[in-house]
XYZ file of C-alpha atoms in Angstrom:
127
model
C 1.843 -47.273 -65.622
C 0.215 -51.157 -66.749
C -3.230 -49.539 -66.716
C -2.368 -46.905 -69.282
C -0.118 -49.828 -71.524
C -3.277 -51.533 -71.437
C -5.404 -48.791 -72.552
C -3.326 -47.722 -74.777
C -2.963 -51.380 -76.279
C -6.695 -51.687 -76.230
C -7.697 -48.135 -77.588
C -4.682 -49.655 -80.387
C -6.220 -53.340 -81.194
C -9.119 -54.135 -79.506
C -8.739 -57.221 -81.328
C -5.956 -58.436 -79.165
C -7.711 -57.129 -75.284
C -10.713 -59.490 -76.791
C -9.064 -62.317 -77.079
C -7.219 -61.801 -73.889
C -10.456 -61.461 -72.288
C -11.210 -64.524 -73.392
C -8.436 -66.407 -72.443
C -9.024 -64.952 -68.611
C -12.621 -66.365 -68.879
C -11.311 -69.352 -69.988
C -9.060 -69.422 -66.918
C -11.780 -69.134 -64.866
C -14.228 -71.875 -66.216
C -11.078 -74.032 -66.698
C -10.576 -73.529 -62.601
C -14.378 -73.811 -61.690
C -14.584 -77.166 -63.649
C -11.409 -78.699 -61.758
C -13.453 -77.581 -58.779
C -16.092 -79.877 -59.815
C -14.512 -83.013 -60.712
C -12.372 -82.823 -57.219
C -15.411 -82.645 -55.198
C -16.778 -85.332 -57.568
C -13.664 -87.624 -56.974
C -14.349 -87.228 -53.356
C -17.585 -88.418 -53.055
C -16.976 -91.057 -55.542
C -14.135 -92.148 -53.405
C -15.909 -91.934 -50.061
C -18.655 -94.342 -51.877
C -16.612 -96.650 -52.988
C -15.163 -96.881 -49.404
C -18.346 -97.275 -48.219
C -20.076 -99.840 -50.594
C -16.228 -101.948 -49.932
C -16.880 -101.513 -46.207
C -20.690 -103.013 -46.495
C -19.585 -105.783 -48.993
C -16.958 -107.000 -46.071
C -19.500 -106.857 -43.829
C -22.409 -108.801 -45.858
C -19.713 -111.495 -46.001
C -19.298 -112.195 -42.677
C -23.471 -111.579 -42.498
C -25.881 -114.880 -42.369
C -27.607 -115.038 -45.662
C -30.589 -112.569 -45.410
C -28.382 -110.428 -44.005
C -30.330 -106.381 -45.583
C -26.807 -104.095 -45.397
C -29.066 -101.125 -47.069
C -31.096 -101.518 -43.210
C -28.642 -102.825 -40.183
C -26.273 -101.804 -37.561
C -22.648 -102.252 -37.593
C -21.511 -104.879 -36.372
C -17.679 -105.246 -35.135
C -16.100 -107.794 -37.283
C -12.247 -109.273 -36.217
C -10.477 -111.237 -38.631
C -9.114 -115.170 -37.455
C -5.398 -114.508 -36.967
C -5.472 -117.668 -38.922
C -7.196 -115.907 -41.946
C -9.839 -118.876 -42.594
C -12.896 -117.148 -41.383
C -14.333 -114.249 -39.675
C -15.555 -114.085 -35.779
C -18.194 -111.739 -34.421
C -17.517 -110.018 -31.262
C -20.334 -110.476 -28.868
C -18.376 -110.848 -25.883
C -17.585 -106.702 -26.124
C -21.466 -106.127 -26.689
C -22.072 -107.635 -24.117
C -19.318 -105.720 -21.635
C -21.275 -102.552 -23.628
C -24.482 -103.003 -22.031
C -23.525 -104.585 -18.794
C -21.521 -100.984 -18.486
C -25.155 -98.864 -19.565
C -26.832 -100.865 -17.427
C -24.347 -100.380 -14.475
C -24.816 -96.509 -15.229
C -28.232 -96.277 -15.543
C -28.041 -97.656 -11.929
C -25.724 -95.152 -10.449
C -27.776 -91.978 -11.339
C -30.683 -93.744 -10.060
C -29.241 -94.017 -6.868
C -27.586 -90.464 -7.108
C -30.957 -89.267 -7.725
C -32.900 -91.245 -4.638
C -29.854 -89.779 -2.815
C -30.642 -86.061 -3.541
C -34.191 -86.589 -3.166
C -33.466 -88.049 0.322
C -31.264 -84.700 0.587
C -34.711 -83.019 0.053
C -32.736 -81.642 -3.361
C -34.855 -82.132 -6.224
C -32.838 -83.572 -9.113
C -34.807 -81.649 -12.264
C -34.241 -78.410 -10.541
C -30.978 -79.605 -9.936
C -30.132 -80.825 -13.262
C -31.760 -77.600 -14.769
C -29.087 -75.459 -13.221
C -26.495 -77.270 -13.635
C -26.656 -78.152 -17.263
């Protein structure tokens, strides 16, 4: 029914249909532009957050700190608000835990070899 109405109007006045067609194309184009702008806003926001993070790290770092080629260092502000302390104890704990895990893995491999099980074959079966 609607198709017949539109067809009838189109045959009567093609200028109206051209305007409707142009409006639809404009709406689609505007929708695409809105999507592009939204994506760009998201990218700008994430880049801004990245820069703010790097500025905070560089303020806590020594003068020769190069923020483009550095590892992430966890920082904590003093409760007094006077300065920033680099938490080295946590890093040492992490390193100790890594070493302990390595030792445990080696001990497991040694025990398996003593039992006569090849650890590489066993890992490939289970992995």
